[in-house]
Short mmCIF file of C-alpha atoms in Angstrom, two decimals:
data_model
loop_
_atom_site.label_atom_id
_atom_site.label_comp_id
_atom_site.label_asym_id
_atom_site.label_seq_id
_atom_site.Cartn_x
_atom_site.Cartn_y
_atom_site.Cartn_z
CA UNK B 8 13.60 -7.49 -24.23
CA UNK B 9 11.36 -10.50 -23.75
CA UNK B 10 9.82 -9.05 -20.34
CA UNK B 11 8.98 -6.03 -22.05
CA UNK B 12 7.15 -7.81 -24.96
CA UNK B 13 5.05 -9.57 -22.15
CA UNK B 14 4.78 -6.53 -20.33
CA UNK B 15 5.22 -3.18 -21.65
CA UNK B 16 6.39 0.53 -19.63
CA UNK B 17 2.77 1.58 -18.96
CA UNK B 18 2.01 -1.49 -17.61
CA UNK B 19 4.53 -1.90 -15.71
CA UNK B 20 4.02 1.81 -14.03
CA UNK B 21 0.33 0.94 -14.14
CA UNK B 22 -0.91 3.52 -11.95
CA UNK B 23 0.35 6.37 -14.31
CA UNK B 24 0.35 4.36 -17.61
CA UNK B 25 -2.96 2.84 -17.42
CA UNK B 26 -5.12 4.88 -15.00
CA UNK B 27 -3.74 8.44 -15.62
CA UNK B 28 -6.74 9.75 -16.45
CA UNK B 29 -9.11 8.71 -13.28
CA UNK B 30 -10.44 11.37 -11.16
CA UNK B 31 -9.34 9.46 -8.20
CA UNK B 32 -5.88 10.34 -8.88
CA UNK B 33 -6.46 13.62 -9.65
CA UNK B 34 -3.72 15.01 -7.18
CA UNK B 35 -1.29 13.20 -9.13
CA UNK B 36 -1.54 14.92 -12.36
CA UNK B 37 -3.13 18.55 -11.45
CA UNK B 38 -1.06 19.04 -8.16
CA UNK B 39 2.38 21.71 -8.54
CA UNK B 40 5.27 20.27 -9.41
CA UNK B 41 8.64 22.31 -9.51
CA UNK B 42 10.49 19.58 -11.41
CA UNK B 43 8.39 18.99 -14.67
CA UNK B 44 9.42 18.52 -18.49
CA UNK B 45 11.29 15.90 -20.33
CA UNK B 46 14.87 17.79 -18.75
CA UNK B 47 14.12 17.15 -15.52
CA UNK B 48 12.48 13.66 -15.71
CA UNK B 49 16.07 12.56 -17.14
CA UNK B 50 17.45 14.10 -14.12
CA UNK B 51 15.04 12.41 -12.42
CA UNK B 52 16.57 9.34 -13.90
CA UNK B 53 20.19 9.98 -13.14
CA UNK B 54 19.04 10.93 -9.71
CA UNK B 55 17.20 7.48 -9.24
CA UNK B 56 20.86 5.35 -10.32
CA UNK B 57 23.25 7.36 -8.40
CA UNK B 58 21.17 6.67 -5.34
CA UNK B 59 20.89 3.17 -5.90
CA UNK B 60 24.40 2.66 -7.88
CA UNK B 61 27.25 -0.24 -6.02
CA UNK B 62 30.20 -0.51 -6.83
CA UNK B 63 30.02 -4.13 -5.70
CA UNK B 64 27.05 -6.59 -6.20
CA UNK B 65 25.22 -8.67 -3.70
CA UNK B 66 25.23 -12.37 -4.54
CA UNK B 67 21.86 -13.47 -3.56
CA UNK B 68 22.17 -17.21 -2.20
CA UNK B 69 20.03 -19.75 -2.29
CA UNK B 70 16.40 -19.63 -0.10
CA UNK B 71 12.85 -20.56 -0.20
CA UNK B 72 11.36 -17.21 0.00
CA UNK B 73 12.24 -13.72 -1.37
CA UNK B 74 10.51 -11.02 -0.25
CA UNK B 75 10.49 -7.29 -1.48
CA UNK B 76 9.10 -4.07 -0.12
CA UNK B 77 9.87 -0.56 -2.19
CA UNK B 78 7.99 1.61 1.03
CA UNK B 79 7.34 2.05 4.39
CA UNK B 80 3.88 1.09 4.28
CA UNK B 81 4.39 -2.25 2.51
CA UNK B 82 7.20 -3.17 5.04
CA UNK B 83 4.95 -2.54 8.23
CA UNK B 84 2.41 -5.08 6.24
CA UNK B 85 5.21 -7.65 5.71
CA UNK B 86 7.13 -6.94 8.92
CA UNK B 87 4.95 -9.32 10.97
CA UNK B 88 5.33 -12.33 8.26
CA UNK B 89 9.00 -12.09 7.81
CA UNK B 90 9.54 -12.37 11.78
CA UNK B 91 7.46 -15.44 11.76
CA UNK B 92 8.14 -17.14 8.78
CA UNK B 93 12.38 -17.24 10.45
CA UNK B 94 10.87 -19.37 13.21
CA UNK B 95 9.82 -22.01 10.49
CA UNK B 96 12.76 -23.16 9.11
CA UNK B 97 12.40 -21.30 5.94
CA UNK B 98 15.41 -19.55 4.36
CA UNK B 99 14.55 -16.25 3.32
CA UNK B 100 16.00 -12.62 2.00
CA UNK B 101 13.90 -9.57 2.41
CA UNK B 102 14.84 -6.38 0.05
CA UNK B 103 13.99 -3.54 0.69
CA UNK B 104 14.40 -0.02 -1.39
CA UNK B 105 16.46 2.87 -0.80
CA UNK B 106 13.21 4.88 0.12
CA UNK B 107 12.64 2.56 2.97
CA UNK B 108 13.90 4.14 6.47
CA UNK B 109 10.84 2.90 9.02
CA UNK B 110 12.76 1.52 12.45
CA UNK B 111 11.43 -2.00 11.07
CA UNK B 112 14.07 -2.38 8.25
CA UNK B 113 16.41 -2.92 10.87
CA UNK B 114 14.85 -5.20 13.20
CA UNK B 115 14.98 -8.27 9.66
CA UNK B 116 18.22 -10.10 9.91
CA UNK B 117 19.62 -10.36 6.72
CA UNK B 118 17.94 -7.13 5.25
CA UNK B 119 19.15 -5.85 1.87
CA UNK B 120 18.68 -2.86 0.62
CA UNK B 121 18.52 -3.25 -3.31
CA UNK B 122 21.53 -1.72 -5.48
CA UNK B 123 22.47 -1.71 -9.02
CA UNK B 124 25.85 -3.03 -9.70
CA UNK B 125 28.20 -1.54 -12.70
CA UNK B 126 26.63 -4.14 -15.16
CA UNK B 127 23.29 -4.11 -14.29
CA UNK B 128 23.26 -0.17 -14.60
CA UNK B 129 25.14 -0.41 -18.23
CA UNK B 130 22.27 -3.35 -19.45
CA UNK B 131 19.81 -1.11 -17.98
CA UNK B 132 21.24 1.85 -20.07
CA UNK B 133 20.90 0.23 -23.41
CA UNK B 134 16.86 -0.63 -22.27
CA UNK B 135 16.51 2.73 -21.73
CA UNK B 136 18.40 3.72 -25.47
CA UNK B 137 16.24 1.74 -27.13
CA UNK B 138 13.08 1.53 -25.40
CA UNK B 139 12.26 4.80 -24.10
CA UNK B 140 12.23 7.11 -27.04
CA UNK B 141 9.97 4.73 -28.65
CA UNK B 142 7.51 4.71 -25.42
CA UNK B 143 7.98 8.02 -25.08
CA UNK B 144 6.00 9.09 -28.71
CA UNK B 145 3.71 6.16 -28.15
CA UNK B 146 2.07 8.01 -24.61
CA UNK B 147 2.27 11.46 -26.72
CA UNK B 148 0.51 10.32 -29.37
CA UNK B 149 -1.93 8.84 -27.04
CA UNK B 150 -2.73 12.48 -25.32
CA UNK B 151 0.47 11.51 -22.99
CA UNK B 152 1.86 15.00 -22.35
CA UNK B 153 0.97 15.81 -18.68
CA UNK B 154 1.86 12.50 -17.55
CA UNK B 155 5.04 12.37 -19.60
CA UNK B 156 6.56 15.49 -18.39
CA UNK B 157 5.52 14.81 -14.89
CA UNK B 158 6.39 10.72 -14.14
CA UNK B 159 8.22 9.79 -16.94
CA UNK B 160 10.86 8.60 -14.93
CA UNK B 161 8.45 6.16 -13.00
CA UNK B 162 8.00 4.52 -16.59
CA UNK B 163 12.21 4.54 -17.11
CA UNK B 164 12.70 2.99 -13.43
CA UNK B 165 10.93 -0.71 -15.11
CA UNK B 166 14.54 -1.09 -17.22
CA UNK B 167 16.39 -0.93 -13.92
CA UNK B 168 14.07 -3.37 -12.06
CA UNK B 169 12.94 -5.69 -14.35
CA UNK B 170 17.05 -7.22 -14.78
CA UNK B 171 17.80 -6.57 -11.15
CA UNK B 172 14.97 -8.97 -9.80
CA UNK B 173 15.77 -11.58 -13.07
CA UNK B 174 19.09 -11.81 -11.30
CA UNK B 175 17.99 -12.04 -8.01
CA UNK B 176 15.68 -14.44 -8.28
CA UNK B 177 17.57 -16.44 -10.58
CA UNK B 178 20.36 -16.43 -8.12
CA UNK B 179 18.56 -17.52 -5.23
CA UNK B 180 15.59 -19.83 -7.08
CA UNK B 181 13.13 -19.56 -4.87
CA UNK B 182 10.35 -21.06 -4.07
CA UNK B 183 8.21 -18.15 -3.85
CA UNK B 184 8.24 -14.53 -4.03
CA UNK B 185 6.06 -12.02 -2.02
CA UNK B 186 5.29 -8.37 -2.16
CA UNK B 187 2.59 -6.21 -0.72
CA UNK B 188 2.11 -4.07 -3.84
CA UNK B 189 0.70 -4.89 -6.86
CA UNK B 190 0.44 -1.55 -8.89
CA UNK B 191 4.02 -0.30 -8.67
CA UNK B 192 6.29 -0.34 -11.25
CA UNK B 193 9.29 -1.69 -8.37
CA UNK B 194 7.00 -4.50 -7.19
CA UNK B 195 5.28 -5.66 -10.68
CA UNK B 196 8.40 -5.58 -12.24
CA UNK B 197 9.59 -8.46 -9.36
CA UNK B 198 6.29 -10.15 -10.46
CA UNK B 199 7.22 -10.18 -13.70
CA UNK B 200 10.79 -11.64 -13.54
CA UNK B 201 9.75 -14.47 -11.16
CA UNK B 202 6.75 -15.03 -13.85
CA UNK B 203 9.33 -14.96 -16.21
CA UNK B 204 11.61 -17.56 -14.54
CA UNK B 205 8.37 -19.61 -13.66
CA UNK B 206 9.17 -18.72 -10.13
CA UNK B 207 5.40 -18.69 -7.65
CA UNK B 208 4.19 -15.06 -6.39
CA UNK B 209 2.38 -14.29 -3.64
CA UNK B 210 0.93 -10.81 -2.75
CA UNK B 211 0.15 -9.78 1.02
CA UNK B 212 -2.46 -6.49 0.57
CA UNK B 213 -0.54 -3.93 2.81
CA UNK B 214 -3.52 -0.99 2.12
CA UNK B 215 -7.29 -0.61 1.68
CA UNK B 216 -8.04 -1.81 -2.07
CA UNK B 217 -9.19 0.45 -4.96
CA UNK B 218 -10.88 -0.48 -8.14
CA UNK B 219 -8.08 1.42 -9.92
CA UNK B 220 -5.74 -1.66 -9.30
CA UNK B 221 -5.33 -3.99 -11.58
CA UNK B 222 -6.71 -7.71 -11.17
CA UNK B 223 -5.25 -10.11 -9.15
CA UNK B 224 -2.31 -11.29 -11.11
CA UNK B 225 -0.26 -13.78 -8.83
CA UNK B 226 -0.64 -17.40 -7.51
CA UNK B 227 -1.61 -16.72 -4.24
CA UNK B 228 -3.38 -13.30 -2.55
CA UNK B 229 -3.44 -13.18 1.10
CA UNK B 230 -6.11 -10.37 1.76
CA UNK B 231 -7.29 -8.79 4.50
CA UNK B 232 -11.11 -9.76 4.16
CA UNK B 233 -14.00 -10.37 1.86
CA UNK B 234 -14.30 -6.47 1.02
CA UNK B 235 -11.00 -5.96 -0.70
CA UNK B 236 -11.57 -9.64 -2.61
CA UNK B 237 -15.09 -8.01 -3.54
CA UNK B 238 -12.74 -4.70 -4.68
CA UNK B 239 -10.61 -7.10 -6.97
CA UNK B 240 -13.83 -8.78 -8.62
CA UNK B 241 -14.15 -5.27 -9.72
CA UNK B 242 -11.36 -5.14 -10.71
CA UNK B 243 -11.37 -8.24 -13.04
CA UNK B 244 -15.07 -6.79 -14.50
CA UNK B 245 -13.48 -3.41 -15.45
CA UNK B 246 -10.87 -5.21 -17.60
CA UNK B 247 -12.61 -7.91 -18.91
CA UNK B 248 -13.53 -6.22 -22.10
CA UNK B 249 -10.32 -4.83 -22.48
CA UNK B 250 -8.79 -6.14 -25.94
CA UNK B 251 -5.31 -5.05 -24.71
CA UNK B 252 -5.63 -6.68 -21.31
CA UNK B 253 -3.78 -9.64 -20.23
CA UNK B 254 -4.78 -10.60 -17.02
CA UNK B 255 -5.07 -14.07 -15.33
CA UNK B 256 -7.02 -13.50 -11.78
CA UNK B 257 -8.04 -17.48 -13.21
CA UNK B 258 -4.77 -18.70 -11.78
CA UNK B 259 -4.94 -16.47 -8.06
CA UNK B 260 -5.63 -18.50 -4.62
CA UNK B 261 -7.25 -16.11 -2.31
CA UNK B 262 -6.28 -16.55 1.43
CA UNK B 263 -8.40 -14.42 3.71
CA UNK B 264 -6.10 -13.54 6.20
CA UNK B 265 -6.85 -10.33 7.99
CA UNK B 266 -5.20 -7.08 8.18
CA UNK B 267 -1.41 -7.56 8.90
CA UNK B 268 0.27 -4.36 9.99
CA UNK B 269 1.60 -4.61 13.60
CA UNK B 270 -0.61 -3.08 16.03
CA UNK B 271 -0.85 -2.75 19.96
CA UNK B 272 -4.17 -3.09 20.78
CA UNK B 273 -3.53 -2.92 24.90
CA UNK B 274 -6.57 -0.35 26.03
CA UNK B 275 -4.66 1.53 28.21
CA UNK B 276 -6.72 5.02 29.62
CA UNK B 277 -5.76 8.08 27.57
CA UNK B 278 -4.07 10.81 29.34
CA UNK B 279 -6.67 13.23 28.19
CA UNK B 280 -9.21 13.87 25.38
CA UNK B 281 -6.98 13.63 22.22
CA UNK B 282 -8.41 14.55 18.68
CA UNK B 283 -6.32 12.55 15.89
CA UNK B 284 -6.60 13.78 11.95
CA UNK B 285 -5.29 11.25 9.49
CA UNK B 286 -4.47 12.97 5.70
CA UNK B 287 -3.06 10.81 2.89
CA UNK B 288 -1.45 12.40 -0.66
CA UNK B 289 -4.95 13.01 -2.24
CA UNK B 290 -5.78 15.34 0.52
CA UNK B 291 -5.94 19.48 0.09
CA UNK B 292 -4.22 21.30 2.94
CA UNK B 293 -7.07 24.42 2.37
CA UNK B 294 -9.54 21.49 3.27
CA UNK B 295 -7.85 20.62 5.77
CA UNK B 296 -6.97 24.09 7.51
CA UNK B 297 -10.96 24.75 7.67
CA UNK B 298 -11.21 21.82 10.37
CA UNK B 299 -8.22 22.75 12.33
CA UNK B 300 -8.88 26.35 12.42
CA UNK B 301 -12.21 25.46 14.16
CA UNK B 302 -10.47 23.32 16.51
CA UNK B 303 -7.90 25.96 17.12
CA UNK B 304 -10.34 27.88 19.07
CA UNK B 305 -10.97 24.75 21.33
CA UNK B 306 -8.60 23.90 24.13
CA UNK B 307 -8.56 20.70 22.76
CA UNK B 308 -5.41 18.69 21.69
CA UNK B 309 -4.83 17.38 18.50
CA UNK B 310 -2.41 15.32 16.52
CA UNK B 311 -2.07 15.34 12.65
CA UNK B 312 -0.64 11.91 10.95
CA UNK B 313 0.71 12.33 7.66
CA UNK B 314 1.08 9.81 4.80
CA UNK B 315 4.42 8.83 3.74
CA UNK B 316 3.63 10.32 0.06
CA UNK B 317 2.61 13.35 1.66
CA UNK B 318 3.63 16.74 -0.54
CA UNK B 319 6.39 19.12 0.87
CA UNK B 320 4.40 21.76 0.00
CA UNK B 321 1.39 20.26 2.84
CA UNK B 322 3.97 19.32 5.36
CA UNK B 323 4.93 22.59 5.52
CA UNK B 324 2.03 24.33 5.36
CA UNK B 325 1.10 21.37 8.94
CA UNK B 326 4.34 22.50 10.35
CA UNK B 327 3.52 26.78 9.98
CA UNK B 328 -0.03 26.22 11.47
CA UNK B 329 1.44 23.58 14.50
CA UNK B 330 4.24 26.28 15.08
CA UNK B 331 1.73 29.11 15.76
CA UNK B 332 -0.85 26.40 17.50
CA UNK B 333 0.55 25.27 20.54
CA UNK B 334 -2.18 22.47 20.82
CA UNK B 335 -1.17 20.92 17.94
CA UNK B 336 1.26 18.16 17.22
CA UNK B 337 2.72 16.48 14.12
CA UNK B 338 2.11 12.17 14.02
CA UNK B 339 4.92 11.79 10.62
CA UNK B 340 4.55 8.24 9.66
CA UNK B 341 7.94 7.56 8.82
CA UNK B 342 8.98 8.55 12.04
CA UNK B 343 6.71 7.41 14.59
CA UNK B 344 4.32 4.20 14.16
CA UNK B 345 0.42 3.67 14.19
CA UNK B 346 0.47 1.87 17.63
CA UNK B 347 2.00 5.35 19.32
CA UNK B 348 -0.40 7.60 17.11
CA UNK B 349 -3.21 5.56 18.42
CA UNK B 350 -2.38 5.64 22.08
CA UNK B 351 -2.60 9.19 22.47
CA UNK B 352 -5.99 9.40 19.92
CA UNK B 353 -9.70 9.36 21.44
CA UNK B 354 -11.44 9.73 18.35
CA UNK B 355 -10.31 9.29 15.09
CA UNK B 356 -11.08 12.07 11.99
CA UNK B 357 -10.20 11.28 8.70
CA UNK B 358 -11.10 10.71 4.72
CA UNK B 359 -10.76 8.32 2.49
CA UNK B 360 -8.04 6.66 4.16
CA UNK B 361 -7.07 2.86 5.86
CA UNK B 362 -6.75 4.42 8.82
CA UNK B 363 -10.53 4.12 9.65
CA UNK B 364 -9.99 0.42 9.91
CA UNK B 365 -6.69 0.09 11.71
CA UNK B 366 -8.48 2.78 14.06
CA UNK B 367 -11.61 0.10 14.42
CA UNK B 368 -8.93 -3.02 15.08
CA UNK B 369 -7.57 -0.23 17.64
CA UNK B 370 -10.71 0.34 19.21
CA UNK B 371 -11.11 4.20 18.44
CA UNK B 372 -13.99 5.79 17.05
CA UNK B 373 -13.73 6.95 14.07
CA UNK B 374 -15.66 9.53 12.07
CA UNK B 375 -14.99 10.61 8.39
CA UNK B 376 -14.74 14.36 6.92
CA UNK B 377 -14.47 14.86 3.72
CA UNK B 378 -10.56 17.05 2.93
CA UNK B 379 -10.74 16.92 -0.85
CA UNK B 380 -13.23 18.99 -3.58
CA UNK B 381 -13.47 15.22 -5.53
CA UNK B 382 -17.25 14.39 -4.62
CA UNK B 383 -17.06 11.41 -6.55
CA UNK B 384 -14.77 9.87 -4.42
CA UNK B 385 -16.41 10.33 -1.17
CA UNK B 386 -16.60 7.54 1.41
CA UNK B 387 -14.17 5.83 -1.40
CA UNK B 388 -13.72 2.72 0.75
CA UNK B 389 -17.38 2.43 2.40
CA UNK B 390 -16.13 2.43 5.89
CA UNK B 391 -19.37 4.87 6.55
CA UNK B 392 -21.66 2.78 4.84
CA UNK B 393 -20.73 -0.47 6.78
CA UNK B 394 -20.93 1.20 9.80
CA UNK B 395 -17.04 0.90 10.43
CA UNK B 396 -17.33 4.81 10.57
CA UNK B 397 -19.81 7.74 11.30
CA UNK B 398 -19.88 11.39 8.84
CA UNK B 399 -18.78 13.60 11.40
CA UNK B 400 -21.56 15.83 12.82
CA UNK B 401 -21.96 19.49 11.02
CA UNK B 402 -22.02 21.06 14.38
CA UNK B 403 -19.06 19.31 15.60
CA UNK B 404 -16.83 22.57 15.59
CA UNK B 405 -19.52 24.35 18.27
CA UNK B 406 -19.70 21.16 20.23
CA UNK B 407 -17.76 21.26 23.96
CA UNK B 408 -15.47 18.83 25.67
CA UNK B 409 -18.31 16.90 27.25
CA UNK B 410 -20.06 16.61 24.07
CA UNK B 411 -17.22 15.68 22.12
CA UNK B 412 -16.97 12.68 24.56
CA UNK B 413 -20.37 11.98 24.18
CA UNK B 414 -19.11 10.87 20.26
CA UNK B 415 -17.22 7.82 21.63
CA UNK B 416 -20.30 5.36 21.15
CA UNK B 417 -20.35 3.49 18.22
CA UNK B 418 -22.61 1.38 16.11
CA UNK B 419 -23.89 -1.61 17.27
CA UNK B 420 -22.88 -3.74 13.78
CA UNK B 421 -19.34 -2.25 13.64
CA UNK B 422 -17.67 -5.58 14.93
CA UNK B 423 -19.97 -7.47 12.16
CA UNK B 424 -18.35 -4.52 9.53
CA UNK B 425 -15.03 -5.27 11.16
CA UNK B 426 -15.00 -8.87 10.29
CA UNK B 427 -15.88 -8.23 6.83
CA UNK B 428 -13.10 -5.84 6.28
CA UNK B 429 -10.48 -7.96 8.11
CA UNK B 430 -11.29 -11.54 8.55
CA UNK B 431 -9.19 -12.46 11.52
CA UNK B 432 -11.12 -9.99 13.59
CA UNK B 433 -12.76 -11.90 16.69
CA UNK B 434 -10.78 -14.84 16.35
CA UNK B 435 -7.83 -16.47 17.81
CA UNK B 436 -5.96 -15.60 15.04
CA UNK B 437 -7.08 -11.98 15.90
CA UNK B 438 -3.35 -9.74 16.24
CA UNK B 439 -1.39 -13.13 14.94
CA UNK B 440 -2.00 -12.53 11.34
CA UNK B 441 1.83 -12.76 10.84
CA UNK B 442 2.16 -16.33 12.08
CA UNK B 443 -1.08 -17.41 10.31
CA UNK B 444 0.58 -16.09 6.66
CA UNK B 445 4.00 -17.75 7.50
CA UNK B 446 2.25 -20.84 8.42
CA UNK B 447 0.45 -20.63 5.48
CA UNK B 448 3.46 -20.23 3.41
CA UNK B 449 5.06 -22.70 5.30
CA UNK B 450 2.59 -25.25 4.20
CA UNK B 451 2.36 -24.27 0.59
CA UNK B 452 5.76 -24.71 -0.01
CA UNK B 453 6.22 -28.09 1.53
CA UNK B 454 2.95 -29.56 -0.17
CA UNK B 455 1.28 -29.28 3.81
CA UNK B 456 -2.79 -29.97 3.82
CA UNK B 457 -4.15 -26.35 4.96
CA UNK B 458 -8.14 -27.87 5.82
CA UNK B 459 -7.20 -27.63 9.61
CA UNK B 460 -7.08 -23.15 8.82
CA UNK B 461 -9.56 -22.52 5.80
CA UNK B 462 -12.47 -23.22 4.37
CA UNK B 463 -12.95 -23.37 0.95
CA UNK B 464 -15.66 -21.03 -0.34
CA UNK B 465 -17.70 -20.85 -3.37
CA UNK B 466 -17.41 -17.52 -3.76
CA UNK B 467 -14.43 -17.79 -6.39
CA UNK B 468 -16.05 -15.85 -9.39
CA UNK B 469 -12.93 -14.94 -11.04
CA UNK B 470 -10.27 -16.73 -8.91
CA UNK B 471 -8.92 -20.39 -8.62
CA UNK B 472 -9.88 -20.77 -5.02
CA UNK B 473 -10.94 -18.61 -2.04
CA UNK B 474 -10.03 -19.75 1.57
CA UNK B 475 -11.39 -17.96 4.40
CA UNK B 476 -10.54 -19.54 8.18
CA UNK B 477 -12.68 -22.20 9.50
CA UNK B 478 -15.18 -21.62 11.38
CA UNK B 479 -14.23 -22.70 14.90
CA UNK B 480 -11.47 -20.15 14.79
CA UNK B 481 -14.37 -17.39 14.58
CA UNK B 482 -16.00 -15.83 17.94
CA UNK B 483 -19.27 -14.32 17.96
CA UNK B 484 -19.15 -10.59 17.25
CA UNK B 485 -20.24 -8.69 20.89
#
């Protein structure tokens, strides 16, 4: 009960409990559900413990590291630390959630996938008994409804989580804790049991930052470049004259790191002229189907990647258009990863989306096109503005193969954008990322200077400290 007085339901699920009502997550509360009401978010419930239920519990030993991912996503961003950080003599244990099936879960020795035993399901029970219906008329009262009878369960899922990582962590005292999410109910609630036990946390951004998130509440961010730490100074303003805000971005040290996901960067000659569409959840398949109808009467390839969160309903819809489009092709993420879907791409089209930059780092073109009716989110992540990306031209559906090729040059500053958005770009850290964050931890834990990697900045604002890598490391942008 004292985690909850610290940290209550809705912020725990802070997405849905404290940002409900912005327009950027407007597909989250207006999209069809089939499932809704307060019925079928107890289902919901049920549904989430069976899945997760064990018979027999895991006894977490003793290490210096515990990491946790809850998606695909965040393990792809982690993936490249946790091999590294085995090489340093560093005992570790990664969990991972049920929802986690990327080939990368299995290549981390020691993986655990993260179960509720018997007793951890009945304490959870007695959370949810005496917690819930009292959260539940608080978000009602508030002008709740929609959100209640759509995610309450994502609120619920904190009673489950919050005692499962107090366990964990106490079991294996740590010396540090690291996710790659910091709005989730899964991975604040492990924040808030190893802030709890007085246990260190570290968060490795996994995903292109969005002033919806909260501030920086750990001890040390590792981000990808001066962008997203520009994204969480937002972040910080936006709350600071929040009465009912309890933030501390005061205590974060900010490690500018670069962007961490593996990816093969070999330039290898493309088969053939290759269009690839990235869509994420906030996308509209109708938006979508206007682009690849007008591509349809090309005899040009194309490949669609979906996001992990994509909707049944769009997947489906892909999957009737592909069928009756033989020059189409389906990219799932879960099933195939970013370096394949960028092998076989020549350009890159896509919204508001991180693909843009891990298409830059791949050295594709990329060009953005707008697949949502939200105007006010448009160029969300200022990719075009940097120069990163190009709008793509109005008269790009009556263009021909030749002039489609001629759309492969690309803006003179877009290494300079590059470096801003991932700070490892153009230096010999450049595709290492991994090994600089497990040195880094490496060094924090054992009390190691870190003066021979960063540079301190004065660009703190509202952090502790903000390190970005020295100078020497850096080449000069072609």
């Amino acid at each position: 009960m004292e985690a909850f007085r610290r940290e209550d339901e809705a912020s725990l699920a802070y997405i849905f409990g404290k940002k409900n009502k912005s327009p950027e997550l407007k597909h989250l509360h207006e999209s069809k559900i089939k499932w809704s009401g307060i019925f079928f978010q107890i289902l919901k419930i049920c549904r989430f413990v069976f899945l997760r239920g064990a018979i027999k519990d895991h006894r977490q030993p003793a290490v210096n590291v515990i990491f946790y991912a809850g998606t695909d996503n965040q393990l792809k961003a982690l993936i490249s630390t946790i091999s590294s950080i085995t090489t340093k003599d560093l005992l570790i244990t990664t969990y991972i959630d049920r929802e986690v099936s990327c080939k990368e879960s299995k290549e981390i020795e020691g993986c655990v996938q993260l179960n509720f035993s018997p007793t951890l399901v009945i304490v959870a029970f007695l959370l949810l008994c005496i917690r819930a219906p009292i959260f539940y008329i608080k978000l009602r009262r508030s002008g709740g409804k929609n959100v209640l009878e759509r995610h309450f369960n994502i609120f619920c899922r904190s009673f489950y989580y919050v005692p499962f990582f107090i366990k964990k962590i106490q079991e294996g005292n740590p010396d540090l804790v690291v996710v790659a999410n910091d709005h989730n109910v899964d991975t604040r609630s492990m924040k808030l049991a190893a802030e709890i036990l007085k246990v260190p946390t570290a968060y490795l951004q996994h995903a292109s930052v969005s002033n919806i998130f909260p501030p920086l509440e750990f001890d040390y961010a590792f981000l990808d470049g001066k962008v997203a730490m520009k994204r969480y100074i937002e972040c910080y303003k936006l709350w600071q004259t929040d009465a009912s805000a309890n933030y501390a971005s005061e205590k974060v040290n900010i490690f500018l790191s670069g962007q961490k996901k593996r990816l093969n960067l070999e330039t290898t000659p493309k088969k053939e002229f290759a269009i690839g569409i990235g869509v994420n959840a906030a996308d509209q398949f109708d938006a979508l189907l206007t682009l690849l109808n007008s591509l349809a009467r090309k005899d040009t390839p194309c490949i669609i990647r979906t996001h992990p969160n994509q909707s049944q309903d769009f997947i489906e819809a892909l999957e009737h258009f592909i069928k009756n489009n033989s020059n189409f092709q389906h990219s799932c993420s879960v099933k195939s990863d970013l370096s394949t879907f960028f092998k076989e791409c020549s350009i890159l089209i896509a919204a508001n989306t991180g693909l843009h930059l891990e298409a830059a780092l791949a050295g594709i073109p990329t060009y953005y096109h707008e697949f949502s009716t939200c105007e006010s989110v448009s160029d969300y992540y200022g990719f075009v503005k940097s120069g990163i990306s190009n709008h793509l031209p109005r008269e790009f559906k009556d263009m021909g193969k030749n002039e489609l090729l001629g759309l492969l040059a690309t803006n003179e500053n877009r290494q300079a954008a590059i470096q801003e958005y991932s700070t490892s770009f153009g230096t010999i850290w450049q595709n290492q990322e991994g090994d600089l964050v497990a040195e880094t931890i490496r060094r924090i834990i054992n009390g190691d200077e870190l003066s021979s990697i960063y540079e301190r900045l004065d660009e703190s604002a509202c952090f502790k400290q903000v390190f970005d890598l020295i100078s020497n490391t850096k080449k000069t942008p072609a």
